[in-house]
Short mmCIF file of C-alpha atoms in Angstrom, two decimals:
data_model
loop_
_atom_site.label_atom_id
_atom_site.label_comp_id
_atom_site.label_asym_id
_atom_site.label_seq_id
_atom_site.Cartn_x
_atom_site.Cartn_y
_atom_site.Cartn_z
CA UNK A 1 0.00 0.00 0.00
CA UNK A 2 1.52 3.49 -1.10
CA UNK A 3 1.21 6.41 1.30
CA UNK A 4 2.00 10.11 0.77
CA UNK A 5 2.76 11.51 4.46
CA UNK A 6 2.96 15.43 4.26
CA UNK A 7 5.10 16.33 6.94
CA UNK A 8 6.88 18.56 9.23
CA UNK A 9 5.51 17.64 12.72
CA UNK A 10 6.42 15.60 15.50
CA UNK A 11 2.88 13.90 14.58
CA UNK A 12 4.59 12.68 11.22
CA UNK A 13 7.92 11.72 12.57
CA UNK A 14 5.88 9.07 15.01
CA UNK A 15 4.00 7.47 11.98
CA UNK A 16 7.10 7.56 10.03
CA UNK A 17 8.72 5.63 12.72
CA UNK A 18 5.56 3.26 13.50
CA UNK A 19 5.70 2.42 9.91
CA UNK A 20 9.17 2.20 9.08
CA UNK A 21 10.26 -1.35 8.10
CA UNK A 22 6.48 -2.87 7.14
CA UNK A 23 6.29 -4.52 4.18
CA UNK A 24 2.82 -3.88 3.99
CA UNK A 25 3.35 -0.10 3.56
CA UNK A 26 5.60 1.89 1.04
CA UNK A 27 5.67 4.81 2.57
CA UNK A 28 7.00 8.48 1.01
CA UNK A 29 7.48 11.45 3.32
CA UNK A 30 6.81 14.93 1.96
CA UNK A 31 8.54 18.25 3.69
CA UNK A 32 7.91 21.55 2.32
CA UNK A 33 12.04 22.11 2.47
CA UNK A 34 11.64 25.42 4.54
CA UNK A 35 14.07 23.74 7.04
CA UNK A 36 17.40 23.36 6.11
CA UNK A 37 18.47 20.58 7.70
CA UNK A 38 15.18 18.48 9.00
CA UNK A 39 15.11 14.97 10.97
CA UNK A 40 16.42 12.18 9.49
CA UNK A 41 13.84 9.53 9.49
CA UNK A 42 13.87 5.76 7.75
CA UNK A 43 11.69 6.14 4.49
CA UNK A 44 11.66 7.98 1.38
CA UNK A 45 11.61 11.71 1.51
CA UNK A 46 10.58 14.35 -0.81
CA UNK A 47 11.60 17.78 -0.46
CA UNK A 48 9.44 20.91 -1.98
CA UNK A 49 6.23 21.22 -3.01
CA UNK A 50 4.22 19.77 -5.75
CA UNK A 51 2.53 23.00 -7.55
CA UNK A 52 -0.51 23.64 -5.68
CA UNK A 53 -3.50 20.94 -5.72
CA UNK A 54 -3.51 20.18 -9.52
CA UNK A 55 0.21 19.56 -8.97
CA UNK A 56 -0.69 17.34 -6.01
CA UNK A 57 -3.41 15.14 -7.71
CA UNK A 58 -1.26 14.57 -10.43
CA UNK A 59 1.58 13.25 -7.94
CA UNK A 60 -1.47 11.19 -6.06
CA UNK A 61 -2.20 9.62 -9.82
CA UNK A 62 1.29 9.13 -11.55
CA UNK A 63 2.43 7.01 -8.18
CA UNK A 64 -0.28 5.17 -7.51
CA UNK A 65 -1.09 6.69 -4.28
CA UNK A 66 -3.72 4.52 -1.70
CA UNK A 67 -3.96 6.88 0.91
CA UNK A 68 -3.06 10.48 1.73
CA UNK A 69 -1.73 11.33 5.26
CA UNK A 70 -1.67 15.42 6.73
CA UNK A 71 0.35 15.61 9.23
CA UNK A 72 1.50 19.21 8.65
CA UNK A 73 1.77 21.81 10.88
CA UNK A 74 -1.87 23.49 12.23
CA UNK A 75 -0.74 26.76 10.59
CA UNK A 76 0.04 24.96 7.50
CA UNK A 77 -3.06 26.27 6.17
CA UNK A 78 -2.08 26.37 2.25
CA UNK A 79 -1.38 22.67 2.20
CA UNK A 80 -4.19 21.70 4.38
CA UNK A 81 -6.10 22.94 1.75
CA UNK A 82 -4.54 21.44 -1.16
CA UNK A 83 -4.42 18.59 -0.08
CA UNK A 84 -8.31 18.23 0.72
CA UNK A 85 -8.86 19.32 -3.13
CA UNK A 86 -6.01 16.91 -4.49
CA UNK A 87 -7.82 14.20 -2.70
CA UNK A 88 -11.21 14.31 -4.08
CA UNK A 89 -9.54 15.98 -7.37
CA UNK A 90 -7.27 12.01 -7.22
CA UNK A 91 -10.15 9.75 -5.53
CA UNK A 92 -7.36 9.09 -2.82
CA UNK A 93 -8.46 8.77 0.68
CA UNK A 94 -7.27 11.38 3.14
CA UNK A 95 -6.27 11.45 6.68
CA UNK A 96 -5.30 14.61 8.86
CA UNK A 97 -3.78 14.14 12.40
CA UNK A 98 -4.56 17.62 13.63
CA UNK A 99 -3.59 18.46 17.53
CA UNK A 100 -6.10 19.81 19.45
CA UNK A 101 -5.14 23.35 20.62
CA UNK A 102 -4.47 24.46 23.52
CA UNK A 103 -6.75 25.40 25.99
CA UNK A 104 -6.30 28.26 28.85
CA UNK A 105 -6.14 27.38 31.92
CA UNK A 106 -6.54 28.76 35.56
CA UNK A 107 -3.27 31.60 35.83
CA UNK A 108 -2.71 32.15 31.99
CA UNK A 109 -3.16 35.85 30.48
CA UNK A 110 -3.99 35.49 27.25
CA UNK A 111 -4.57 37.93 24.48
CA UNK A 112 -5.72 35.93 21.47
CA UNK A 113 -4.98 37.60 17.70
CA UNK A 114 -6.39 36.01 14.36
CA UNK A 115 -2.72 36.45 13.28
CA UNK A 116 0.90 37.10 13.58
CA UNK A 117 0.51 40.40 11.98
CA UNK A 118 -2.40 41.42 15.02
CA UNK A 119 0.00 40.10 17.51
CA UNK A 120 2.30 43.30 16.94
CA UNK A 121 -0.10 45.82 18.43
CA UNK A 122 -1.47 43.63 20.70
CA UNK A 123 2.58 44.12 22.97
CA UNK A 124 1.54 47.62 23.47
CA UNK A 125 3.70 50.94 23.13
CA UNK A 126 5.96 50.80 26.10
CA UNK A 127 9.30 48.69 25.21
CA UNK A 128 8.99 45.30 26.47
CA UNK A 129 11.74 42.32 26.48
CA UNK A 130 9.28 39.79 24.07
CA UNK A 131 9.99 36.42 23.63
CA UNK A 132 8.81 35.47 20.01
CA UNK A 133 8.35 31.69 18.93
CA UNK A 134 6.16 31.84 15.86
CA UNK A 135 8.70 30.97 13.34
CA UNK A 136 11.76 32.38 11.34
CA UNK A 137 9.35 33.27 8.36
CA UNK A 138 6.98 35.32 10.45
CA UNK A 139 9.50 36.96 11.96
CA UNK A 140 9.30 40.14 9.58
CA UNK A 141 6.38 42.25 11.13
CA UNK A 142 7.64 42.51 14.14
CA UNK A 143 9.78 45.60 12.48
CA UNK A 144 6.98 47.60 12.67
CA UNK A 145 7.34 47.63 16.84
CA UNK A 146 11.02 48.27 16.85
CA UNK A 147 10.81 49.57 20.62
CA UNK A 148 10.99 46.14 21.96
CA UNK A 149 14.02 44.40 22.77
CA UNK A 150 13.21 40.63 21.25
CA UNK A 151 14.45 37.11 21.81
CA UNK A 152 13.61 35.02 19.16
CA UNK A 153 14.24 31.06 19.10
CA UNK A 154 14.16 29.49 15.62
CA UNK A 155 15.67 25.94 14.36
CA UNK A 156 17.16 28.10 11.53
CA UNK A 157 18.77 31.41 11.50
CA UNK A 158 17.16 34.58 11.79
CA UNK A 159 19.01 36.17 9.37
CA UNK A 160 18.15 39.89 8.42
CA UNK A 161 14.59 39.56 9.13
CA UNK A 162 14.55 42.20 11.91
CA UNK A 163 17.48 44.82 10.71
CA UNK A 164 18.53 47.33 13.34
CA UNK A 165 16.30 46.01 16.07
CA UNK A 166 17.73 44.57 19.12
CA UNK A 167 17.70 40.77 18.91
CA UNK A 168 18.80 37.97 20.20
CA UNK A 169 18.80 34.71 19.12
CA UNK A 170 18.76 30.84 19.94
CA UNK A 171 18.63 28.30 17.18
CA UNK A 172 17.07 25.09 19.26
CA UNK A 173 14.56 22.19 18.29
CA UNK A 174 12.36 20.99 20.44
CA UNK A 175 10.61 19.65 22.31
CA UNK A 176 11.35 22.09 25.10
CA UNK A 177 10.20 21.23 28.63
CA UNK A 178 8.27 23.65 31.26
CA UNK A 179 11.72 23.81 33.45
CA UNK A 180 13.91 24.83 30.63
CA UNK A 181 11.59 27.18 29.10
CA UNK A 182 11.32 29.00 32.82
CA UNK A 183 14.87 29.16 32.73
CA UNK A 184 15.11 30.81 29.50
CA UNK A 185 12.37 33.26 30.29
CA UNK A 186 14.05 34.00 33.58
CA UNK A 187 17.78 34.48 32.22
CA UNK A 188 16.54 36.61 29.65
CA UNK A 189 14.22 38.94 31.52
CA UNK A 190 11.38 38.05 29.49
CA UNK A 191 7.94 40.19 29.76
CA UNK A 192 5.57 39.14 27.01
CA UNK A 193 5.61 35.68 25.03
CA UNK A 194 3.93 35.88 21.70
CA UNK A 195 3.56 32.39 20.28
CA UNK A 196 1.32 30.35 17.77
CA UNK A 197 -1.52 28.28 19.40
CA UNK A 198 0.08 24.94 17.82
CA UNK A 199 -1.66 22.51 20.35
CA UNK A 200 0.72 19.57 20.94
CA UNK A 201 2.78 18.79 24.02
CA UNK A 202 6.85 19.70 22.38
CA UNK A 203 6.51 23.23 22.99
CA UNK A 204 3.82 23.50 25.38
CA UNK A 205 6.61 24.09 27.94
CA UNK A 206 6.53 27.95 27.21
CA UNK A 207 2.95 28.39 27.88
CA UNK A 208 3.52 26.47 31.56
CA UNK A 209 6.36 28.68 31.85
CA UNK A 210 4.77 31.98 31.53
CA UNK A 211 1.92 30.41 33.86
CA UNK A 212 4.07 29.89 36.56
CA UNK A 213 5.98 33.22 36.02
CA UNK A 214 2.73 35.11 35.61
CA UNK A 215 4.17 36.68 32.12
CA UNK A 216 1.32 37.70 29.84
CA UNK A 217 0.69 35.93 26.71
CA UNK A 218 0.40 37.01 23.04
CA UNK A 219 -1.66 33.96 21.33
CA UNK A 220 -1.99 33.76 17.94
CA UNK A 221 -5.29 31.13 17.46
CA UNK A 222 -5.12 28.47 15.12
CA UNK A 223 -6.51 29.26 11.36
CA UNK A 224 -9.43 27.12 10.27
CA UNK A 225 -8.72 24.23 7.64
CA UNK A 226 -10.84 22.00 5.56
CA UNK A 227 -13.03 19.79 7.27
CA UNK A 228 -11.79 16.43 6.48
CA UNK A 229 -11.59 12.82 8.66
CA UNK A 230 -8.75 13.79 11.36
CA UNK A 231 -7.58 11.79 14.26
CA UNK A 232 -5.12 13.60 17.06
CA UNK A 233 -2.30 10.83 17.06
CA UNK A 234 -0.40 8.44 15.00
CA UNK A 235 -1.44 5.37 16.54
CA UNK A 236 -4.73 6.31 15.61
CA UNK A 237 -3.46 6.70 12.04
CA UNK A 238 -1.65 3.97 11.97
CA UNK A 239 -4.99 2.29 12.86
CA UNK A 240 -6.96 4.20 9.88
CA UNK A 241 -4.26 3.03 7.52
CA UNK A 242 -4.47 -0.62 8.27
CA UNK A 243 -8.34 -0.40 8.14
CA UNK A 244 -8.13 0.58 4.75
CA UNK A 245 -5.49 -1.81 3.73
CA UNK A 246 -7.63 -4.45 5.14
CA UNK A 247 -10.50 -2.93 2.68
CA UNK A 248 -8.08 -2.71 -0.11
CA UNK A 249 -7.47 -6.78 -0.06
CA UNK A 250 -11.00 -7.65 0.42
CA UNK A 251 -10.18 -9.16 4.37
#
């Protein structure tokens, strides 16, 4: 059976790994290529995309695809979306494993945005020290607040992104845990977080952290995407898969 896994997530690496070595499965994994060096994992891996959802179908088609996996990133709305047209475009069958996001709880101060870009006012006037952790390529509007002293953790550099603002930087991959996140908040003097509501448990570490530190919260919520069969883990993927190679062989 021939799977297309569309990747980038923790989520993917699991089913990668739960499938790895099965006959029964020839599995491809797809990564958009916006990380320079990503996880090694033990299948076949694509980097780049395919040309929108025409592009897509035709890749679903020409390799005799039997069932298309999402497991991109919740903010990953583009591909979401293509890949909900490829599959019905294809008459492939198509899985998301979406995260549930997260929820607020008792001692978080949250001010929820619609996007990145509304998460710039939302810090205020006065100059702040602002820990930002919604990604290198997102990183770019934050020039229009140039008051605030940042600290920005990416995997990959930051680059020019934020010219003549004060910033400092740590390149990391997580998961990052509640302690270490504290830490980092503490060391650096951190007053505001601004982060993407990604749901998940590898980098829910920085919203404990500015619980227990009492640090507001910038939170940007997650987009909506295409309303398609979804399960929240890979085992319950895995699951879905074998179900439908069961169906596939007539058992």
């Amino acid at each position: 059976m021939r799977i297309l896994i569309l990747g980038g997530t923790t989520e993917a690496a699991s089913l990668v790994r739960l499938l790895a070595g099965r006959p029964d499965f020839d599995v491809t994994l797809s990564l958009a290529g916006r990380t320079a060096a990503p996880l090694a994992l033990p299948v076949r891996t694509r980097i780049g995309g395919f040309g929108g959802a025409d592009g897509l179908a035709a890749y679903l088609r020409e390799h005799d695809i039997a069932a298309l996996i999402d497991a991109t990133h919740p903010f990953a709305k583009v591909i979401s979306r293509n890949a909900a047209l490829a599959s019905r475009e294809a008459g492939v069958p198509l899985l998301a494993i979406r995260r549930p996001a997260w929820t607020r709880e008792p001692g978080d101060d949250w001010h929820e945005v619609d996007s990145v870009a509304e998460a710039v006012p939302a810090l205020g006037d006065a100059p702040r020290r602002v820990f930002l952790t919604v990604g290198r390529l997102e990183l770019a509007a934050f020039a229009a607040a140039p008051q605030h002293r940042y600290l920005v953790r990416t995997i990959e550099p930051v680059g020019d992104a934020l010219p003549g603002i004060d910033v400092t930087a740590i390149e990391a991959r997580g998961p990052f845990g509640a302690a270490e996140d504290e830490d980092v908040m503490r060391r650096h003097g951190v007053e505001r977080l601004v982060t993407k509501n990604s749901g998940g448990t590898a980098t829910y570490g920085k919203i404990a952290a500015a619980r227990a530190l009492s640090l507001p919260v910038v939170i940007v919520r997650q987009p909506a995407l295409p309303e398609v069969a979804r399960v929240a883990q890979a085992r319950d993927a895995l699951a879905w898969l074998e179900a439908h190679r069961a169906t596939d062989r007539g058992v």
